[in-house]
Amino acid sequence: MASKLLEKLTRLIQFGSPRTPRLPKAKVIPRDAHPISRKQVSRAALNVLYGLHKAGFEAYLVGGCLRDLLCGRQPKDFDVVTDATPEQVYRLFKRSRIIGRRFQIVHVRFGGEVIEVSTFRAFQRDDDLDDDQHRAHEETGLVLRDNTWGSIEEDALRRDFTINALYYNIADFALYDFVNSRQDIERGIIRLIGDPQQRYREDPVRMLRAARFAAKLGFQLDRATRAPIPEMAPLLLQVPPARLFDEVLKLFLSGHARESFEQLRKLGLFAFLFPNTHEALESEQGEVWERLILAAMDNTDRRLSENKPVTPAFLYAVFLWPVLVTQLNRYREDGIPPAPALHKAATWALNEQSHHTSVPRRFSSVMREMWDLQPRLDKRNGKRADTLMEHPRFRAAYDFLLLREQAGEIKPGLGEWWTRYQAADEPQQRAMVQDLGQPGRQSGRRRRRRRRSGGGGDSEA
């Protein structure tokens, strides 16, 4: 014990305490030296900023909204930071509520828009932790709860990346830059604030955020930020699966799915989100599965660009299809019939994935229906084609079938048939079914009659 204390004391003398770093001074960029205007800010965000300012509190726009404005992008939302506590913010705005446990924030609603308001965060020293929190933090470095308030300087150092640590002051309309944020934004560099290994241990999701910003913005990770990620990727196993599910949606349902997939693979992170899919990608059929996933990514991005709806169910159905097919083949080799084998493989794939990124039942049930329809789409005789088209998941299953053909997993033709069938009128549809289905049905009846006749081997000649 004494040796460990001596070692810790030596590190503090040599490098200083990571809990009490030297606070930076702001580089103030006046209004006439930056392009951000209040005209670009939503009315709801301005109402919150002016409401806090009028009540005597500091009020700043912060983070991604400023980054996006400097990059010429329209922000998806606006975040506000203040020296007011969550309780003070809550009392100030009627339509507000405090949310969060690890770090409390306030959601303030104006019309249909919600503005997220947070309080300046402080550096949490070890003596601020209770025994259980201290023990967990010492063992893993993971921050469990963080509701200590501080100054804007401390808050800037607690931000994850420099590109997200810029502040816009409603009092003087100036930008406050503590960590060379504007320079990194202009250079297209993603840089962690502080020691990368410590920051990743505090919150492993920061590795996913680094990949997401690189994909979204087309920025490059600086060397110190990128280097520890492959080695520290297993820390994602500490993150609750429900939180990782939300992170997956941010990665793949924000209009840059292909780039996100490629970043995750390059940084070694994908294997800890979808381990069985990663294993399939490394198999002999890996090129087929990669084409399938990339085709789905492109399809998702295209739909988002056209303002068409997308669903996590389709995304996850594609990611887990290689896992399902691999397990299905194993069950079939064991002699299990096709339909039960498919059902059993689907259950296995979903259960395995739930240990890494949870899949809510409202999505997993849709995925099962899409998977179940894949073999049924080839059975179009009689009224089956019309019955299939009435199925609520037909369109999703049809789109999935097209992707499988595009990737080369199955032979082309069936998807083109369904494309023509949906566009045809009723007489044409009947003719299509008769052209494809009648010979097969008649041949099947003859074979069944011969088997029932008891003719033995002669009838099979």
CSV table of C-alpha atoms in Angstrom, one decimal:
chain,number,residue,atom,x,y,z
A,1,MET,CA,0.0,0.0,0.0
A,2,ALA,CA,2.8,2.4,0.9
A,3,SER,CA,4.6,1.8,-2.4
A,4,LYS,CA,1.4,2.6,-4.3
A,5,LEU,CA,0.9,5.8,-2.4
A,6,LEU,CA,4.5,6.8,-3.0
A,7,GLU,CA,4.1,6.0,-6.8
A,8,LYS,CA,1.0,8.2,-7.0
A,9,LEU,CA,2.7,11.0,-5.1
A,10,THR,CA,5.7,10.8,-7.5
A,11,ARG,CA,3.4,11.1,-10.5
A,12,LEU,CA,1.7,14.1,-9.0
A,13,ILE,CA,5.0,15.8,-8.4
A,14,GLN,CA,6.3,15.0,-11.9
A,15,PHE,CA,3.2,15.6,-13.9
A,16,GLY,CA,0.7,17.4,-11.7
A,17,SER,CA,-2.8,16.3,-10.7
A,18,PRO,CA,-5.1,15.5,-13.6
A,19,ARG,CA,-7.9,16.9,-11.5
A,20,THR,CA,-6.6,20.4,-11.1
A,21,PRO,CA,-5.0,21.5,-14.4
A,22,ARG,CA,-4.0,25.0,-15.1
A,23,LEU,CA,-7.1,26.9,-16.3
A,24,PRO,CA,-6.9,28.4,-19.8
A,25,LYS,CA,-7.5,32.1,-20.6
A,26,ALA,CA,-10.1,32.8,-23.3
A,27,LYS,CA,-9.2,34.2,-26.6
A,28,VAL,CA,-12.0,36.6,-27.2
A,29,ILE,CA,-13.1,37.0,-30.8
A,30,PRO,CA,-15.3,40.1,-31.1
A,31,ARG,CA,-18.4,40.2,-33.2
A,32,ASP,CA,-16.8,41.9,-36.1
A,33,ALA,CA,-14.1,39.2,-36.3
A,34,HIS,CA,-16.4,36.2,-36.8
A,35,PRO,CA,-19.2,35.3,-39.1
A,36,ILE,CA,-21.9,34.0,-36.6
A,37,SER,CA,-25.0,36.1,-36.4
A,38,ARG,CA,-28.1,36.0,-34.2
A,39,LYS,CA,-30.1,35.6,-37.4
A,40,GLN,CA,-28.7,32.1,-37.7
A,41,VAL,CA,-29.9,31.2,-34.2
A,42,SER,CA,-33.3,29.8,-33.5
A,43,ARG,CA,-35.8,32.0,-31.8
A,44,ALA,CA,-36.2,29.4,-29.0
A,45,ALA,CA,-32.5,29.5,-28.2
A,46,LEU,CA,-32.4,33.3,-28.2
A,47,ASN,CA,-35.3,33.3,-25.8
A,48,VAL,CA,-33.4,31.1,-23.4
A,49,LEU,CA,-30.2,33.1,-23.8
A,50,TYR,CA,-31.9,36.4,-23.2
A,51,GLY,CA,-34.0,35.0,-20.3
A,52,LEU,CA,-30.9,33.9,-18.5
A,53,HIS,CA,-29.1,37.1,-19.2
A,54,LYS,CA,-31.9,39.3,-18.0
A,55,ALA,CA,-32.1,37.3,-14.8
A,56,GLY,CA,-28.4,38.1,-14.1
A,57,PHE,CA,-26.8,34.8,-15.2
A,58,GLU,CA,-24.1,34.2,-17.8
A,59,ALA,CA,-25.5,32.6,-21.0
A,60,TYR,CA,-23.6,31.1,-23.9
A,61,LEU,CA,-24.3,29.1,-27.0
A,62,VAL,CA,-21.8,26.2,-27.0
A,63,GLY,CA,-20.5,23.2,-28.9
A,64,GLY,CA,-21.8,21.7,-32.1
A,65,CYS,CA,-24.1,24.5,-33.2
A,66,LEU,CA,-21.2,26.9,-33.4
A,67,ARG,CA,-19.0,24.4,-35.1
A,68,ASP,CA,-21.6,23.7,-37.7
A,69,LEU,CA,-22.2,27.4,-38.3
A,70,LEU,CA,-18.5,28.0,-38.8
A,71,CYS,CA,-18.5,25.1,-41.3
A,72,GLY,CA,-21.4,26.5,-43.3
A,73,ARG,CA,-23.8,23.9,-42.0
A,74,GLN,CA,-27.3,24.4,-40.5
A,75,PRO,CA,-27.2,23.2,-36.9
A,76,LYS,CA,-29.7,20.5,-36.0
A,77,ASP,CA,-30.1,22.0,-32.5
A,78,PHE,CA,-28.7,24.7,-30.2
A,79,ASP,CA,-27.3,24.0,-26.8
A,80,VAL,CA,-26.9,26.6,-24.0
A,81,VAL,CA,-24.5,26.7,-21.1
A,82,THR,CA,-24.8,29.0,-18.0
A,83,ASP,CA,-23.6,29.6,-14.5
A,84,ALA,CA,-27.2,29.1,-13.2
A,85,THR,CA,-27.8,25.7,-11.5
A,86,PRO,CA,-30.4,23.3,-12.9
A,87,GLU,CA,-32.9,24.3,-10.2
A,88,GLN,CA,-32.4,28.0,-11.0
A,89,VAL,CA,-33.0,27.4,-14.7
A,90,TYR,CA,-36.0,25.3,-13.9
A,91,ARG,CA,-37.6,28.1,-11.8
A,92,LEU,CA,-36.8,30.6,-14.5
A,93,PHE,CA,-38.6,28.9,-17.4
A,94,LYS,CA,-42.2,27.6,-17.0
A,95,ARG,CA,-42.0,24.9,-19.7
A,96,SER,CA,-38.8,23.2,-18.4
A,97,ARG,CA,-37.8,20.0,-16.7
A,98,ILE,CA,-34.6,18.6,-15.1
A,99,ILE,CA,-33.3,15.4,-16.6
A,100,GLY,CA,-30.3,13.1,-16.1
A,101,ARG,CA,-28.6,11.5,-13.2
A,102,ARG,CA,-24.9,11.3,-14.0
A,103,PHE,CA,-25.1,14.9,-15.1
A,104,GLN,CA,-28.2,17.0,-14.7
A,105,ILE,CA,-29.4,19.3,-17.4
A,106,VAL,CA,-32.6,21.2,-18.1
A,107,HIS,CA,-34.8,20.9,-21.2
A,108,VAL,CA,-36.6,24.1,-21.9
A,109,ARG,CA,-39.4,24.0,-24.5
A,110,PHE,CA,-40.5,26.8,-26.7
A,111,GLY,CA,-43.2,25.7,-29.1
A,112,GLY,CA,-42.0,22.5,-30.8
A,113,GLU,CA,-38.3,23.1,-30.0
A,114,VAL,CA,-36.4,21.9,-27.0
A,115,ILE,CA,-33.3,23.8,-25.9
A,116,GLU,CA,-30.8,21.9,-23.7
A,117,VAL,CA,-29.4,24.0,-20.9
A,118,SER,CA,-26.4,22.8,-18.9
A,119,THR,CA,-24.5,24.3,-16.0
A,120,PHE,CA,-20.8,25.0,-16.1
A,121,ARG,CA,-19.0,21.8,-15.0
A,122,ALA,CA,-16.2,21.7,-12.5
A,123,PHE,CA,-13.2,19.3,-12.2
A,124,GLN,CA,-14.3,16.7,-9.7
A,125,ARG,CA,-11.5,15.9,-7.2
A,126,ASP,CA,-11.2,12.6,-5.5
A,127,ASP,CA,-12.3,13.9,-2.2
A,128,ASP,CA,-15.6,14.8,-3.8
A,129,LEU,CA,-16.4,11.1,-4.5
A,130,ASP,CA,-18.2,8.9,-2.0
A,131,ASP,CA,-16.6,5.5,-1.2
A,132,ASP,CA,-18.4,3.5,-3.9
A,133,GLN,CA,-17.8,6.1,-6.6
A,134,HIS,CA,-14.2,6.5,-5.6
A,135,ARG,CA,-13.6,2.7,-5.8
A,136,ALA,CA,-15.3,2.4,-9.2
A,137,HIS,CA,-13.4,5.4,-10.5
A,138,GLU,CA,-10.0,4.1,-9.3
A,139,GLU,CA,-10.6,0.7,-10.9
A,140,THR,CA,-11.9,1.8,-14.4
A,141,GLY,CA,-11.5,5.6,-14.7
A,142,LEU,CA,-15.2,5.7,-15.7
A,143,VAL,CA,-17.1,8.8,-14.5
A,144,LEU,CA,-20.3,7.5,-12.8
A,145,ARG,CA,-21.9,10.8,-11.6
A,146,ASP,CA,-20.9,14.3,-12.2
A,147,ASN,CA,-23.1,17.1,-10.8
A,148,THR,CA,-20.4,19.5,-9.5
A,149,TRP,CA,-20.6,23.0,-10.9
A,150,GLY,CA,-17.7,25.3,-11.8
A,151,SER,CA,-16.5,28.1,-14.1
A,152,ILE,CA,-16.6,28.5,-17.8
A,153,GLU,CA,-12.8,27.9,-17.9
A,154,GLU,CA,-13.3,24.5,-16.2
A,155,ASP,CA,-16.3,23.7,-18.4
A,156,ALA,CA,-14.2,24.3,-21.5
A,157,LEU,CA,-11.6,21.8,-20.3
A,158,ARG,CA,-14.3,19.3,-19.5
A,159,ARG,CA,-15.6,19.3,-23.1
A,160,ASP,CA,-14.5,16.3,-25.2
A,161,PHE,CA,-13.0,17.8,-28.4
A,162,THR,CA,-11.7,21.2,-29.2
A,163,ILE,CA,-14.2,21.6,-32.1
A,164,ASN,CA,-17.0,21.4,-29.5
A,165,ALA,CA,-15.5,23.8,-27.0
A,166,LEU,CA,-16.3,27.2,-28.5
A,167,TYR,CA,-18.7,29.6,-26.7
A,168,TYR,CA,-20.9,32.5,-28.0
A,169,ASN,CA,-21.7,35.1,-25.4
A,170,ILE,CA,-25.1,36.7,-25.7
A,171,ALA,CA,-23.9,39.6,-23.6
A,172,ASP,CA,-21.4,40.9,-26.2
A,173,PHE,CA,-21.9,38.5,-29.2
A,174,ALA,CA,-18.3,37.5,-29.0
A,175,LEU,CA,-16.8,34.0,-29.4
A,176,TYR,CA,-14.8,32.8,-26.4
A,177,ASP,CA,-12.1,30.3,-27.4
A,178,PHE,CA,-10.2,28.5,-24.7
A,179,VAL,CA,-8.5,25.6,-26.5
A,180,ASN,CA,-7.8,26.9,-30.1
A,181,SER,CA,-11.2,25.6,-31.2
A,182,ARG,CA,-11.6,27.9,-34.1
A,183,GLN,CA,-8.2,27.0,-35.5
A,184,ASP,CA,-9.0,23.3,-35.3
A,185,ILE,CA,-12.4,23.8,-37.0
A,186,GLU,CA,-10.8,25.8,-39.8
A,187,ARG,CA,-8.0,23.1,-40.3
A,188,GLY,CA,-10.5,20.2,-40.1
A,189,ILE,CA,-8.8,18.6,-37.1
A,190,ILE,CA,-10.5,16.5,-34.4
A,191,ARG,CA,-8.5,16.8,-31.2
A,192,LEU,CA,-9.3,15.6,-27.7
A,193,ILE,CA,-8.9,18.0,-24.8
A,194,GLY,CA,-6.6,16.6,-22.2
A,195,ASP,CA,-4.9,13.3,-22.1
A,196,PRO,CA,-6.6,11.0,-24.6
A,197,GLN,CA,-6.2,7.8,-22.6
A,198,GLN,CA,-7.7,9.4,-19.5
A,199,ARG,CA,-10.6,10.9,-21.4
A,200,TYR,CA,-11.4,7.6,-23.1
A,201,ARG,CA,-11.4,5.8,-19.7
A,202,GLU,CA,-13.7,8.5,-18.3
A,203,ASP,CA,-16.2,7.8,-21.1
A,204,PRO,CA,-15.4,5.2,-23.8
A,205,VAL,CA,-18.2,6.5,-25.9
A,206,ARG,CA,-15.9,9.4,-26.8
A,207,MET,CA,-14.1,7.0,-29.2
A,208,LEU,CA,-17.4,6.5,-31.1
A,209,ARG,CA,-18.0,10.3,-31.1
A,210,ALA,CA,-14.5,10.8,-32.6
A,211,ALA,CA,-15.4,8.4,-35.4
A,212,ARG,CA,-18.8,10.0,-35.9
A,213,PHE,CA,-17.4,13.6,-36.2
A,214,ALA,CA,-14.8,12.4,-38.6
A,215,ALA,CA,-17.5,10.8,-40.7
A,216,LYS,CA,-19.9,13.7,-40.5
A,217,LEU,CA,-17.5,16.5,-41.0
A,218,GLY,CA,-14.9,14.9,-43.2
A,219,PHE,CA,-12.3,16.0,-40.5
A,220,GLN,CA,-9.1,14.1,-39.6
A,221,LEU,CA,-8.3,12.7,-36.1
A,222,ASP,CA,-5.1,14.1,-34.9
A,223,ARG,CA,-2.4,11.5,-34.1
A,224,ALA,CA,-2.7,11.7,-30.3
A,225,THR,CA,-6.5,11.3,-30.5
A,226,ARG,CA,-6.4,8.4,-32.9
A,227,ALA,CA,-3.5,6.4,-31.6
A,228,PRO,CA,-5.0,4.9,-28.4
A,229,ILE,CA,-8.3,3.9,-29.9
A,230,PRO,CA,-7.6,0.4,-31.3
A,231,GLU,CA,-6.0,-0.6,-27.9
A,232,MET,CA,-8.7,1.0,-25.8
A,233,ALA,CA,-11.7,-0.1,-27.9
A,234,PRO,CA,-12.5,-3.0,-25.5
A,235,LEU,CA,-13.5,-0.3,-23.0
A,236,LEU,CA,-16.8,-0.1,-24.9
A,237,LEU,CA,-17.7,-3.4,-23.2
A,238,GLN,CA,-18.2,-1.3,-20.0
A,239,VAL,CA,-20.9,0.9,-21.6
A,240,PRO,CA,-24.5,-0.2,-21.1
A,241,PRO,CA,-26.0,-1.8,-24.3
A,242,ALA,CA,-28.9,0.7,-24.3
A,243,ARG,CA,-26.6,3.6,-24.5
A,244,LEU,CA,-24.6,2.0,-27.3
A,245,PHE,CA,-27.8,1.4,-29.2
A,246,ASP,CA,-28.4,5.2,-29.1
A,247,GLU,CA,-24.9,5.8,-30.3
A,248,VAL,CA,-25.3,3.4,-33.2
A,249,LEU,CA,-28.4,5.3,-34.3
A,250,LYS,CA,-26.4,8.6,-34.2
A,251,LEU,CA,-23.7,7.0,-36.3
A,252,PHE,CA,-25.8,5.4,-39.0
A,253,LEU,CA,-29.0,7.5,-39.2
A,254,SER,CA,-27.6,10.9,-39.6
A,255,GLY,CA,-26.8,10.9,-43.3
A,256,HIS,CA,-23.2,9.7,-43.3
A,257,ALA,CA,-23.7,6.0,-42.7
A,258,ARG,CA,-21.1,4.7,-45.1
A,259,GLU,CA,-18.4,7.0,-43.8
A,260,SER,CA,-19.3,6.0,-40.2
A,261,PHE,CA,-19.0,2.3,-41.0
A,262,GLU,CA,-15.6,2.8,-42.7
A,263,GLN,CA,-14.4,4.9,-39.7
A,264,LEU,CA,-15.5,2.3,-37.2
A,265,ARG,CA,-13.8,-0.5,-39.1
A,266,LYS,CA,-10.6,1.5,-39.6
A,267,LEU,CA,-10.4,2.3,-35.9
A,268,GLY,CA,-11.2,-1.2,-34.6
A,269,LEU,CA,-14.5,-0.1,-33.0
A,270,PHE,CA,-17.0,-2.0,-35.1
A,271,ALA,CA,-15.9,-5.3,-33.6
A,272,PHE,CA,-17.1,-4.2,-30.1
A,273,LEU,CA,-20.5,-3.0,-31.4
A,274,PHE,CA,-21.3,-5.9,-33.7
A,275,PRO,CA,-18.8,-8.7,-32.8
A,276,ASN,CA,-20.6,-11.5,-34.7
A,277,THR,CA,-21.0,-9.3,-37.7
A,278,HIS,CA,-17.4,-8.5,-37.6
A,279,GLU,CA,-16.6,-12.2,-37.5
A,280,ALA,CA,-18.7,-12.7,-40.6
A,281,LEU,CA,-17.0,-9.9,-42.4
A,282,GLU,CA,-13.7,-11.7,-41.7
A,283,SER,CA,-15.0,-15.0,-43.1
A,284,GLU,CA,-14.7,-16.4,-46.7
A,285,GLN,CA,-18.0,-14.7,-47.6
A,286,GLY,CA,-16.9,-11.4,-46.0
A,287,GLU,CA,-16.8,-9.5,-49.3
A,288,VAL,CA,-20.4,-10.3,-50.0
A,289,TRP,CA,-21.5,-9.2,-46.5
A,290,GLU,CA,-19.4,-6.0,-46.8
A,291,ARG,CA,-21.2,-5.2,-50.1
A,292,LEU,CA,-24.5,-5.9,-48.5
A,293,ILE,CA,-23.8,-3.5,-45.6
A,294,LEU,CA,-22.3,-0.8,-47.8
A,295,ALA,CA,-25.3,-1.0,-50.1
A,296,ALA,CA,-27.6,-0.6,-47.1
A,297,MET,CA,-25.6,2.4,-45.9
A,298,ASP,CA,-25.8,4.1,-49.2
A,299,ASN,CA,-29.6,3.4,-49.4
A,300,THR,CA,-30.1,4.8,-45.9
A,301,ASP,CA,-28.1,8.0,-46.7
A,302,ARG,CA,-30.0,8.4,-50.0
A,303,ARG,CA,-33.4,8.1,-48.2
A,304,LEU,CA,-32.4,10.7,-45.6
A,305,SER,CA,-31.2,13.1,-48.3
A,306,GLU,CA,-34.7,12.7,-49.9
A,307,ASN,CA,-36.5,13.2,-46.6
A,308,LYS,CA,-37.8,9.7,-46.7
A,309,PRO,CA,-38.3,7.7,-43.4
A,310,VAL,CA,-35.7,5.3,-42.1
A,311,THR,CA,-35.9,2.9,-39.3
A,312,PRO,CA,-33.4,1.2,-36.9
A,313,ALA,CA,-35.1,-2.1,-37.7
A,314,PHE,CA,-33.9,-2.1,-41.3
A,315,LEU,CA,-30.4,-1.1,-40.2
A,316,TYR,CA,-30.1,-3.8,-37.6
A,317,ALA,CA,-31.7,-6.4,-39.9
A,318,VAL,CA,-28.9,-5.8,-42.4
A,319,PHE,CA,-26.1,-5.8,-39.8
A,320,LEU,CA,-27.3,-9.1,-38.2
A,321,TRP,CA,-28.3,-10.9,-41.5
A,322,PRO,CA,-24.8,-12.3,-41.9
A,323,VAL,CA,-24.9,-13.6,-38.4
A,324,LEU,CA,-28.4,-15.1,-38.9
A,325,VAL,CA,-27.3,-16.8,-42.2
A,326,THR,CA,-24.2,-18.3,-40.6
A,327,GLN,CA,-26.2,-19.7,-37.7
A,328,LEU,CA,-29.0,-20.8,-40.0
A,329,ASN,CA,-26.6,-22.9,-42.0
A,330,ARG,CA,-25.3,-24.6,-38.9
A,331,TYR,CA,-28.9,-25.5,-37.8
A,332,ARG,CA,-29.7,-26.8,-41.3
A,333,GLU,CA,-26.5,-29.0,-41.1
A,334,ASP,CA,-27.9,-30.4,-37.9
A,335,GLY,CA,-31.1,-31.5,-39.7
A,336,ILE,CA,-33.4,-28.8,-38.5
A,337,PRO,CA,-36.1,-27.9,-41.1
A,338,PRO,CA,-35.9,-24.5,-42.8
A,339,ALA,CA,-38.6,-22.6,-41.0
A,340,PRO,CA,-37.8,-23.6,-37.5
A,341,ALA,CA,-34.1,-23.2,-38.3
A,342,LEU,CA,-34.7,-19.6,-39.5
A,343,HIS,CA,-36.7,-18.8,-36.3
A,344,LYS,CA,-34.1,-20.3,-34.1
A,345,ALA,CA,-31.2,-18.5,-35.9
A,346,ALA,CA,-33.0,-15.2,-35.6
A,347,THR,CA,-33.5,-15.7,-31.8
A,348,TRP,CA,-29.8,-16.6,-31.4
A,349,ALA,CA,-28.6,-13.6,-33.4
A,350,LEU,CA,-30.8,-11.1,-31.5
A,351,ASN,CA,-29.8,-12.6,-28.1
A,352,GLU,CA,-26.1,-12.4,-28.9
A,353,GLN,CA,-26.4,-8.8,-30.1
A,354,SER,CA,-28.3,-7.8,-26.9
A,355,HIS,CA,-25.0,-8.2,-24.9
A,356,HIS,CA,-23.4,-5.4,-26.9
A,357,THR,CA,-26.1,-3.0,-28.3
A,358,SER,CA,-29.6,-3.7,-27.1
A,359,VAL,CA,-32.4,-3.8,-29.7
A,360,PRO,CA,-35.8,-2.7,-28.4
A,361,ARG,CA,-38.7,-5.2,-29.0
A,362,ARG,CA,-40.5,-2.7,-31.2
A,363,PHE,CA,-37.6,-3.0,-33.7
A,364,SER,CA,-36.6,-6.7,-33.2
A,365,SER,CA,-40.2,-7.8,-34.0
A,366,VAL,CA,-40.0,-5.9,-37.3
A,367,MET,CA,-36.6,-7.4,-38.0
A,368,ARG,CA,-38.0,-10.9,-37.5
A,369,GLU,CA,-40.8,-10.3,-39.9
A,370,MET,CA,-38.5,-8.9,-42.6
A,371,TRP,CA,-36.2,-12.0,-42.2
A,372,ASP,CA,-39.2,-14.4,-42.2
A,373,LEU,CA,-40.4,-12.9,-45.5
A,374,GLN,CA,-37.1,-13.5,-47.4
A,375,PRO,CA,-37.8,-17.2,-48.2
A,376,ARG,CA,-41.5,-16.5,-48.7
A,377,LEU,CA,-40.9,-14.0,-51.4
A,378,ASP,CA,-39.9,-16.8,-53.7
A,379,LYS,CA,-43.3,-18.5,-53.3
A,380,ARG,CA,-45.6,-16.6,-55.5
A,381,ASN,CA,-48.1,-19.2,-56.8
A,382,GLY,CA,-51.8,-18.8,-56.7
A,383,LYS,CA,-52.8,-15.9,-54.4
A,384,ARG,CA,-49.6,-15.9,-52.5
A,385,ALA,CA,-48.1,-12.9,-54.3
A,386,ASP,CA,-51.1,-10.8,-53.4
A,387,THR,CA,-51.1,-12.0,-49.8
A,388,LEU,CA,-47.4,-11.1,-49.5
A,389,MET,CA,-48.0,-7.6,-50.9
A,390,GLU,CA,-50.6,-7.0,-48.2
A,391,HIS,CA,-48.1,-7.9,-45.4
A,392,PRO,CA,-47.2,-4.7,-43.4
A,393,ARG,CA,-43.5,-5.5,-43.8
A,394,PHE,CA,-43.6,-6.4,-47.5
A,395,ARG,CA,-42.0,-3.2,-48.7
A,396,ALA,CA,-39.1,-3.4,-46.2
A,397,ALA,CA,-38.6,-7.1,-47.1
A,398,TYR,CA,-38.7,-6.3,-50.8
A,399,ASP,CA,-36.0,-3.5,-50.3
A,400,PHE,CA,-33.9,-6.0,-48.3
A,401,LEU,CA,-34.2,-8.6,-51.1
A,402,LEU,CA,-33.0,-6.0,-53.7
A,403,LEU,CA,-29.9,-5.3,-51.5
A,404,ARG,CA,-29.1,-9.0,-51.2
A,405,GLU,CA,-29.2,-9.3,-55.0
A,406,GLN,CA,-27.1,-6.2,-55.4
A,407,ALA,CA,-24.5,-7.6,-53.0
A,408,GLY,CA,-24.4,-10.9,-54.9
A,409,GLU,CA,-25.6,-13.0,-52.0
A,410,ILE,CA,-28.4,-14.5,-54.1
A,411,LYS,CA,-28.9,-14.7,-57.9
A,412,PRO,CA,-30.7,-11.7,-59.5
A,413,GLY,CA,-34.2,-12.0,-60.9
A,414,LEU,CA,-36.6,-12.4,-58.1
A,415,GLY,CA,-36.3,-8.7,-57.1
A,416,GLU,CA,-36.9,-7.6,-60.7
A,417,TRP,CA,-40.0,-9.8,-60.8
A,418,TRP,CA,-41.5,-8.2,-57.7
A,419,THR,CA,-40.6,-4.7,-59.1
A,420,ARG,CA,-42.7,-5.5,-62.3
A,421,TYR,CA,-45.5,-7.1,-60.3
A,422,GLN,CA,-46.0,-4.1,-58.1
A,423,ALA,CA,-46.3,-1.8,-61.2
A,424,ALA,CA,-48.6,-4.2,-63.2
A,425,ASP,CA,-52.4,-4.1,-63.3
A,426,GLU,CA,-54.5,-7.0,-62.2
A,427,PRO,CA,-54.6,-8.9,-65.5
A,428,GLN,CA,-50.9,-8.5,-66.0
A,429,GLN,CA,-50.3,-9.8,-62.4
A,430,ARG,CA,-52.4,-12.9,-63.1
A,431,ALA,CA,-50.4,-13.6,-66.2
A,432,MET,CA,-47.1,-13.2,-64.4
A,433,VAL,CA,-48.2,-15.7,-61.7
A,434,GLN,CA,-49.4,-18.2,-64.4
A,435,ASP,CA,-46.2,-17.8,-66.4
A,436,LEU,CA,-44.0,-18.5,-63.4
A,437,GLY,CA,-46.0,-20.8,-61.3
A,438,GLN,CA,-48.2,-23.2,-63.3
A,439,PRO,CA,-45.6,-25.6,-64.6
A,440,GLY,CA,-44.0,-26.0,-61.2
A,441,ARG,CA,-47.3,-26.7,-59.5
A,442,GLN,CA,-48.3,-29.3,-62.1
A,443,SER,CA,-45.0,-31.1,-61.9
A,444,GLY,CA,-45.2,-31.1,-58.1
A,445,ARG,CA,-48.7,-32.8,-58.2
A,446,ARG,CA,-47.4,-35.6,-60.5
A,447,ARG,CA,-44.5,-36.4,-58.2
A,448,ARG,CA,-46.8,-36.5,-55.1
A,449,ARG,CA,-49.3,-38.8,-56.9
A,450,ARG,CA,-46.5,-41.2,-57.8
A,451,ARG,CA,-45.2,-41.3,-54.2
A,452,ARG,CA,-48.7,-42.1,-52.9
A,453,SER,CA,-49.3,-44.8,-55.4
A,454,GLY,CA,-46.6,-47.0,-53.7
A,455,GLY,CA,-45.0,-47.8,-57.1
A,456,GLY,CA,-41.5,-48.1,-55.5
A,457,GLY,CA,-38.3,-47.4,-57.5
A,458,ASP,CA,-40.0,-48.0,-60.9
A,459,SER,CA,-42.2,-44.9,-60.4
A,460,GLU,CA,-39.1,-42.7,-59.8
A,461,ALA,CA,-37.4,-43.7,-63.1
